[in-house]
Tab-separated table of C-alpha atoms and ligand atoms in Angstrom:
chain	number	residue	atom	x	y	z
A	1	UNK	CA	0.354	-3.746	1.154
A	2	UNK	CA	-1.271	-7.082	1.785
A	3	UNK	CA	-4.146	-8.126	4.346
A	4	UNK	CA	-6.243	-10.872	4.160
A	5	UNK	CA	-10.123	-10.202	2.689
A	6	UNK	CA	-12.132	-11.451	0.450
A	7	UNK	CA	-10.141	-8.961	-2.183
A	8	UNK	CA	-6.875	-11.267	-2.120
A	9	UNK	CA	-7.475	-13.780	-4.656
A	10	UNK	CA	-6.172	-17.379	-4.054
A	11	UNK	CA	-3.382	-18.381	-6.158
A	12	UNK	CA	-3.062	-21.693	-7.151
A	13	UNK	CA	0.107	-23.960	-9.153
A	14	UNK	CA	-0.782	-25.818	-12.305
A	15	UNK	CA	1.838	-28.881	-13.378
A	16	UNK	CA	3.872	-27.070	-16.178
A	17	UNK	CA	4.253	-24.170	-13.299
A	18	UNK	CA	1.790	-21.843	-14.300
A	19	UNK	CA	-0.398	-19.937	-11.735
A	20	UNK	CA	-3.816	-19.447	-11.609
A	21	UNK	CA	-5.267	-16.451	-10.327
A	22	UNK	CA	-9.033	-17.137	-8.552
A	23	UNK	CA	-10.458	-14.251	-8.659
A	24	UNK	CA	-14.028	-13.616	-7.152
A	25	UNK	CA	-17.430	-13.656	-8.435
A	26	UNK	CA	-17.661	-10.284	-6.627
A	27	UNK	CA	-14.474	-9.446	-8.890
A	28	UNK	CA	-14.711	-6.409	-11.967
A	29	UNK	CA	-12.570	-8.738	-13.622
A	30	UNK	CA	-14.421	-12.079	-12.833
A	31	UNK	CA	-16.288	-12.225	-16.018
A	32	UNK	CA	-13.383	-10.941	-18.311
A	33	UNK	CA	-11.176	-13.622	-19.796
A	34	UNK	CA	-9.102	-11.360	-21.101
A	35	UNK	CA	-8.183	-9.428	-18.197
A	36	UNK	CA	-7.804	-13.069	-15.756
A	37	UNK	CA	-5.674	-14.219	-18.499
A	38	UNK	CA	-3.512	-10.753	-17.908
A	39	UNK	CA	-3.655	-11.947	-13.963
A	40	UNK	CA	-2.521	-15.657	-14.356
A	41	UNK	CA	0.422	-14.245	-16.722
A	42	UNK	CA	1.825	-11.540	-14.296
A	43	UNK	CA	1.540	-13.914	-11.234
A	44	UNK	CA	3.500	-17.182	-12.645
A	45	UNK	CA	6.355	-14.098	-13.819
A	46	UNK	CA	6.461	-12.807	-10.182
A	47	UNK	CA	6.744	-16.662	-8.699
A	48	UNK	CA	9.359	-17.360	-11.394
A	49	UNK	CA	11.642	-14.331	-9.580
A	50	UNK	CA	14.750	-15.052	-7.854
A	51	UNK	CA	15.509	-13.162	-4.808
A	52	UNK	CA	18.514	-11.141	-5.166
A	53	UNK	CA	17.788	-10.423	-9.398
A	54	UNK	CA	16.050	-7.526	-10.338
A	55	UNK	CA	11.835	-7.636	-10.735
A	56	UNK	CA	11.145	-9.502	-14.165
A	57	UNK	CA	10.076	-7.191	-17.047
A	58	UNK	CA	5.912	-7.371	-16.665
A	59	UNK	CA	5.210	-7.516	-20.968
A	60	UNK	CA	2.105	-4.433	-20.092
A	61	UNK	CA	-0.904	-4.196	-23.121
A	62	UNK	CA	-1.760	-0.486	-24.115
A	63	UNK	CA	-5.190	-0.908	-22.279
A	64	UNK	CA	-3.566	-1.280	-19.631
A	65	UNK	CA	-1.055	1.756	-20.106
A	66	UNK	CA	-4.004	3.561	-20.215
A	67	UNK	CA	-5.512	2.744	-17.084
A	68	UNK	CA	-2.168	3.663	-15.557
A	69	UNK	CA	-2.336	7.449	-17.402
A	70	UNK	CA	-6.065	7.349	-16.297
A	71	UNK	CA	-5.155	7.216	-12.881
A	72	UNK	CA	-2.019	9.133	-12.899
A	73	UNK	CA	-3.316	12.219	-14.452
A	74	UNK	CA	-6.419	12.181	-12.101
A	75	UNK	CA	-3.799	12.485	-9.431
A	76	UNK	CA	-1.784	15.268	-10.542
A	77	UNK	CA	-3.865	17.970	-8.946
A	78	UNK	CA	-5.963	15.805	-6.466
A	79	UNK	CA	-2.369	15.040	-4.931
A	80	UNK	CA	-0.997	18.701	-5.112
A	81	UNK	CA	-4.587	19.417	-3.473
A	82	UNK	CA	-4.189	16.595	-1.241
A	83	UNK	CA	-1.257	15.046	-0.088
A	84	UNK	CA	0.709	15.915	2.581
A	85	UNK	CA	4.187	17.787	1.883
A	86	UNK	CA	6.338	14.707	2.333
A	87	UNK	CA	4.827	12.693	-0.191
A	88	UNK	CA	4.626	15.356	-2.566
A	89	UNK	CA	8.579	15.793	-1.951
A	90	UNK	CA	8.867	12.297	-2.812
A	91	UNK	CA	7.236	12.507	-5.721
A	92	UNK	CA	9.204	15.093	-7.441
A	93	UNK	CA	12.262	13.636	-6.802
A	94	UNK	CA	11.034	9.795	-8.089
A	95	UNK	CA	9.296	11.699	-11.276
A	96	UNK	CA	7.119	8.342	-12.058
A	97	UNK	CA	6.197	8.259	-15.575
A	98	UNK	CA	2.462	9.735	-16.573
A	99	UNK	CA	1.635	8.012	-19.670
A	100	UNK	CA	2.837	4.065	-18.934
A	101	UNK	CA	3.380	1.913	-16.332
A	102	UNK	CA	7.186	1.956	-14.903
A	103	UNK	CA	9.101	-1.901	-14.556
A	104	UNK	CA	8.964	-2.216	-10.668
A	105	UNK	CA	13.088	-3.129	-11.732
A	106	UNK	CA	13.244	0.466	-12.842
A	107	UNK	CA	11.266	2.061	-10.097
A	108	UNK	CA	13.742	-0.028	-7.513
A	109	UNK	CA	16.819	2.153	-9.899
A	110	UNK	CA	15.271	5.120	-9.345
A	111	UNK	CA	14.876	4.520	-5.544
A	112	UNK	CA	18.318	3.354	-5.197
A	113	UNK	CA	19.765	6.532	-4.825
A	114	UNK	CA	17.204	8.139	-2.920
A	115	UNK	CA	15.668	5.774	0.030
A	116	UNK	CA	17.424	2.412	-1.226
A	117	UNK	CA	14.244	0.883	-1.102
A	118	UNK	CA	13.621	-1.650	-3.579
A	119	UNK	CA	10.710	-3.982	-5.103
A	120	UNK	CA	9.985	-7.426	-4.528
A	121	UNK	CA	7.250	-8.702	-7.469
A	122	UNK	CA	4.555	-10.830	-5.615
A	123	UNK	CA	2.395	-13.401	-6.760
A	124	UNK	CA	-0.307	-13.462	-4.701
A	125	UNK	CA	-0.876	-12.702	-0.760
A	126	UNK	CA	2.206	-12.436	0.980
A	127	UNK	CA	2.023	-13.289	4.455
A	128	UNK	CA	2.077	-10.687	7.280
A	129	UNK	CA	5.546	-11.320	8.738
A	130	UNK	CA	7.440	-11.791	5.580
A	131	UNK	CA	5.923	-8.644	3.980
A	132	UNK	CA	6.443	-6.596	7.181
A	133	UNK	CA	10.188	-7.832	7.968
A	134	UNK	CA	10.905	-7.582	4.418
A	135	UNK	CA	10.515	-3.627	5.016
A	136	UNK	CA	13.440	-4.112	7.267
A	137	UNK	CA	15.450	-4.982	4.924
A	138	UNK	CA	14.684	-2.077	2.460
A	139	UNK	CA	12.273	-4.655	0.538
A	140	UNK	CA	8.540	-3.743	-0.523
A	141	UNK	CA	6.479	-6.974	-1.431
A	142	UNK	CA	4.683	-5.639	-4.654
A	143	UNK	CA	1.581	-6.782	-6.890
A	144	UNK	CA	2.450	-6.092	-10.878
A	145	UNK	CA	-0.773	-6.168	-12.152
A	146	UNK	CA	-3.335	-3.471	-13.284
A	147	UNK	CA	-6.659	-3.068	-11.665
A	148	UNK	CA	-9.447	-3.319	-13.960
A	149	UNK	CA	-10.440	-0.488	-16.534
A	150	UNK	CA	-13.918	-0.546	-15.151
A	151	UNK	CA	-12.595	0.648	-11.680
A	152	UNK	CA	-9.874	3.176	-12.405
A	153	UNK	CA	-11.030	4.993	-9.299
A	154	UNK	CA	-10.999	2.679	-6.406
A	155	UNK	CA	-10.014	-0.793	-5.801
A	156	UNK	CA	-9.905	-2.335	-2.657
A	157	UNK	CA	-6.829	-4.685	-3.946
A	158	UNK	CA	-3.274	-3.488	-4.186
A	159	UNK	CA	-2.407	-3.071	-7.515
A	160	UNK	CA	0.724	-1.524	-9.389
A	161	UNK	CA	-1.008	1.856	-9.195
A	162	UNK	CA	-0.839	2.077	-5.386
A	163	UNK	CA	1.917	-0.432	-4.819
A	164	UNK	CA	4.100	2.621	-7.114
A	165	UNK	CA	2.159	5.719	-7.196
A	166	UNK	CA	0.712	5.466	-3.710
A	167	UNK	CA	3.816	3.892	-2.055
A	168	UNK	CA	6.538	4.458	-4.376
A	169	UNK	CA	6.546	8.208	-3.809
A	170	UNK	CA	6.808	7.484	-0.089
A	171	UNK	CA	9.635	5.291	-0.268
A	172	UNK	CA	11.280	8.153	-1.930
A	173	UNK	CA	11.505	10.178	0.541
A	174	UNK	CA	13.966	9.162	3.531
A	175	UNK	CA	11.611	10.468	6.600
A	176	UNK	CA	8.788	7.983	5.188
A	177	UNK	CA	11.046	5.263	5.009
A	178	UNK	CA	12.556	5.556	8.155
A	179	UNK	CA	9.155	4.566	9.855
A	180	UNK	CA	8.574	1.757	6.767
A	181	UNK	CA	12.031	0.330	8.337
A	182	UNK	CA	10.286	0.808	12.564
A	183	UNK	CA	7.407	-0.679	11.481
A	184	UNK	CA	9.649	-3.658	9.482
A	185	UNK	CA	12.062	-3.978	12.693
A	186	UNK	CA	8.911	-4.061	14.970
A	187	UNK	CA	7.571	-6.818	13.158
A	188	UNK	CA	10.180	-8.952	13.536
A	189	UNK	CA	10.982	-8.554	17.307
A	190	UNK	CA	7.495	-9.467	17.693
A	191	UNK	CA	6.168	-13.296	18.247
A	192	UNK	CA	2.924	-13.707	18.630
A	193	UNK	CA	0.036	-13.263	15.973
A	194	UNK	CA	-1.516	-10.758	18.523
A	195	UNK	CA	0.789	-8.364	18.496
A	196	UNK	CA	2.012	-8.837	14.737
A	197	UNK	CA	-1.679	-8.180	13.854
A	198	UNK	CA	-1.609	-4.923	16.316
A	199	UNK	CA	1.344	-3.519	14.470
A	200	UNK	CA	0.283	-4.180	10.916
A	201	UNK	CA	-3.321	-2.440	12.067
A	202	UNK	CA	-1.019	0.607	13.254
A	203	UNK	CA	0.227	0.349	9.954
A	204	UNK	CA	-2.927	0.478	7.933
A	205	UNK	CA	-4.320	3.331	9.825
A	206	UNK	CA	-1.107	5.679	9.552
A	207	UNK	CA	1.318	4.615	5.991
A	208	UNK	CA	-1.801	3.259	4.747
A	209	UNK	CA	-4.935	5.634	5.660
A	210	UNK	CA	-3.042	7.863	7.347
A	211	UNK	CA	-3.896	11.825	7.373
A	212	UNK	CA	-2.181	15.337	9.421
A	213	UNK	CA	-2.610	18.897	9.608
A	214	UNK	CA	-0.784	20.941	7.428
A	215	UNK	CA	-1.217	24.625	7.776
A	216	UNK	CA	-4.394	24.276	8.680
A	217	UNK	CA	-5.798	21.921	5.979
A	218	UNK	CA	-6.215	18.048	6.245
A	219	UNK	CA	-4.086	16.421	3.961
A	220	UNK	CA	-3.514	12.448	3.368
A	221	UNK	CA	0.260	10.832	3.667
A	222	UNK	CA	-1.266	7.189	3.446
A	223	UNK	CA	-0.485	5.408	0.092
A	224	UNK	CA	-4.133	3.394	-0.026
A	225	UNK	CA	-5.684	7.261	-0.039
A	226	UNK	CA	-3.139	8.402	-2.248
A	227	UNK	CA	-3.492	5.933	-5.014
A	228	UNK	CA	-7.209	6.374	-5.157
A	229	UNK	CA	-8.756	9.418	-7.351
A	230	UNK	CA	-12.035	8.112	-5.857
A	231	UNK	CA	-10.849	8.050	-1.972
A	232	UNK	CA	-8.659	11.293	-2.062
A	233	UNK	CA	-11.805	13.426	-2.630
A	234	UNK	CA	-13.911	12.147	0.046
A	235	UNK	CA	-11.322	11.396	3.435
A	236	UNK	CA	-11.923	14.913	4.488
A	237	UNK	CA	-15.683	14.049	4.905
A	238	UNK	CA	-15.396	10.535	7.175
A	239	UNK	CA	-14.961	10.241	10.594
A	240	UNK	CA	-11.920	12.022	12.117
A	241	UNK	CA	-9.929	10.839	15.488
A	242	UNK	CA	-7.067	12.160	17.032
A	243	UNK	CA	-3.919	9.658	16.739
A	244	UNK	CA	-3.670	7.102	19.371
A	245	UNK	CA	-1.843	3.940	19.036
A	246	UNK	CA	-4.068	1.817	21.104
A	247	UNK	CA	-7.426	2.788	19.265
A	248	UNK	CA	-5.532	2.239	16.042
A	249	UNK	CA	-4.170	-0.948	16.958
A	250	UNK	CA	-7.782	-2.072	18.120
A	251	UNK	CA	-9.830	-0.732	15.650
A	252	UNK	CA	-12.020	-2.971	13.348
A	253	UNK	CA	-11.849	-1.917	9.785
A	254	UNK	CA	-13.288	-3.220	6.144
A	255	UNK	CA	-10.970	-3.302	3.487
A	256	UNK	CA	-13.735	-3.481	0.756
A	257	UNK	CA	-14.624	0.283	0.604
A	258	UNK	CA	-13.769	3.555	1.406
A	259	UNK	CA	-12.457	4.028	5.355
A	260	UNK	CA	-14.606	6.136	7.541
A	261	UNK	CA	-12.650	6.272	10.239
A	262	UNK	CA	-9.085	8.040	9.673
A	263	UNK	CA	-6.667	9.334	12.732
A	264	UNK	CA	-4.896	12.372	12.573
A	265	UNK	CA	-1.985	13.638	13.259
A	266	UNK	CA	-0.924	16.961	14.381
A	267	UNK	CA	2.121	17.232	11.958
A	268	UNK	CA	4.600	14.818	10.409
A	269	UNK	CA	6.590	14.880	13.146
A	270	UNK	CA	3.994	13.701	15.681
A	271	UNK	CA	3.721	10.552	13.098
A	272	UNK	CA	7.263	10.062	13.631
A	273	UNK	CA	7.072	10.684	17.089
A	274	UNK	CA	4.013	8.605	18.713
A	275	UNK	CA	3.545	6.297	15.822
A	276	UNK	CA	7.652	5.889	14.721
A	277	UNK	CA	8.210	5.761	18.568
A	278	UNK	CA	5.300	2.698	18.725
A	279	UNK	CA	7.507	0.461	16.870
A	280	UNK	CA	10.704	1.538	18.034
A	281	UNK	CA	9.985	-0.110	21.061
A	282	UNK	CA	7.059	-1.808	21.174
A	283	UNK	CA	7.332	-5.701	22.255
A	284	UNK	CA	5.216	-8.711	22.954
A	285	UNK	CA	4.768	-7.602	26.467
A	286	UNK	CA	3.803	-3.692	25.441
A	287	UNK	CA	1.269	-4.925	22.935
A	288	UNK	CA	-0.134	-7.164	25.733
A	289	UNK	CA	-0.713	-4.623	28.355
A	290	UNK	CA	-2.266	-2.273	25.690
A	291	UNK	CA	-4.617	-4.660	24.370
A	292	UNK	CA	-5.213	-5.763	28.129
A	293	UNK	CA	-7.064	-2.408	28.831
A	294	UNK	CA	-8.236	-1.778	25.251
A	295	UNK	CA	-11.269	-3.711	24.149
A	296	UNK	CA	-11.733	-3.798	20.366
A	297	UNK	CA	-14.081	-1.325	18.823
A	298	UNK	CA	-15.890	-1.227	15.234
B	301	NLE	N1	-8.006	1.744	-2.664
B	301	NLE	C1	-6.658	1.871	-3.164
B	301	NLE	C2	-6.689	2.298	-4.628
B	301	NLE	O1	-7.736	2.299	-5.250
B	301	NLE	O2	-5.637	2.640	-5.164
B	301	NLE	C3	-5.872	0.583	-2.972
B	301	NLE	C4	-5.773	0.213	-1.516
B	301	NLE	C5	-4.989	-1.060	-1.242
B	301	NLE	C6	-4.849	-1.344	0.234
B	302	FE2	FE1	-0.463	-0.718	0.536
């Protein structure tokens, strides 16, 4: 998913149409030529895409097949270890591909069946309201491109690793996309930036960074700790809260690193419960009185 930070390169037009990708000095890739040439190709193919056609065909170099398998096999145990039941569901029936990168077009076939869910290519930062409401509509904004080889664990910008392994396996199973769809609908009844920003903060702290009890053992459902080899061996070490909708929808995070504060749940049905519930109903008006008697806390 998309937030703003220093992480979301700007994307900027050239004459003939091309994009240009301006990525960070703080960037793994910044001093790579190679690998911003990669990022300037796969962003002018996502801003050539129609709506309503299927995800262009992203033209992926073995290096970066190989950061995909990289990843991908790390995960096979860390998620059987790791992830909650759900996701793991999900994830056998999607069967994503081990040893290349899937077409977001085919991912969106496989899905079809399943959730319906599909995947809209992005091309840079998609603002909060269009890539919230798209979820609404069964649409997942998605990046195509491949982190960088030097960072296979941990990157604090969505790429096609967690945009597919991370959230692709939940939007395979129909219980995770029923709250994608709340937390869509909720973002379109609300107006102001206030409470858009308090359910997109819900959001990151639950089908983001969310984790539960399982039998007894802490284990993550949120696709930003699910897509990370690095971040799914430490979230049972940070800072553990119970699940409350006002502290999540208050709470200060960073997107650069590793979160150290996570919120539990008791089950998966307490998610859909308190947090599913949330943005049911929630409103301009709800958000207001919440954030009336919640100050925001780091
Ligand atoms: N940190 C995640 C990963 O390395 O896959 C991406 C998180 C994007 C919000
Ligand atoms: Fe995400």
């Amino acid at each position: 998913m998309f937030e703003e930070g220093q992480y979301f390169a700007p994307v900027t037009a050239n004459e003939d149409g091309a994009l240009e990708v301006h990525l960070g000095a703080d960037h793994p890739g910044f001093a790579d030529p190679e690998y911003r040439a990669r990022r300037d190709a796969l962003a002018t193919l996502a801003n050539n895409w129609r709506p309503g056609t299927p995800a262009p065909i992203a033209p992926y170099t073995d290096d970066e097949h190989r950061v995909w398998q990289v990843v991908s096999e790390a995960l096979v145990t860390k998620h059987r270890s790791y992830a909650c039941r759900e996701f793991l569901d999900g994830k056998e029936s999607l069967g994503l591909p081990i040893d290349h990168i899937p077409q977001l077009a085919e991912v969106s076939e496989w899905l079809a069946p399943l959730t319906g869910y599909r995947y809209q290519p992005a091309a840079g930062l998609v603002p909060l309201r269009e890539f919230y409401g798209s979820l609404a509509d069964k649409a997942f904004w998605s990046t195509q491109y491949v982190r960088h080889h030097s960072v296979p664990l941990y990157t604090p910008e969505p790429d096609v690793l967690h945009e597919v392994v991370g959230h692709g396996n939940t939007l395979a199973n129909p219980r995770f996309t029923a709250l994608y769809e709340l937390a869509g609908q909720a973002s379109r009844r609300v107006q102001s930036a206030d409470a858009l920003e308090f359910v997109s903060k819900v959001f990151w702290f639950t089908l983001e960074f969310g984790v539960l009890w399982e039998a007894g053992e802490l284990k993550a459902y949120g696709a930003g700790i699910l897509s990370s080899p690095g971040e799914i061996e430490a979230f049972r070490g940070m800072n553990i809260r119970p699940l409350d909708v006002a502290t999540m929808g208050t709470q200060v995070y960073d997107i650069t690193d590793y979160q150290d504060v996570l919120y539990v749940a008791e089950s998966f049905a307490q998610v859909e419960d308190v947090v599913g519930g949330f943005w049911a109903d929630c409103t301009d008006d709800s958000i207001a009185a919440i954030l009336a008697r919640t100050p925001a806390h780091a």
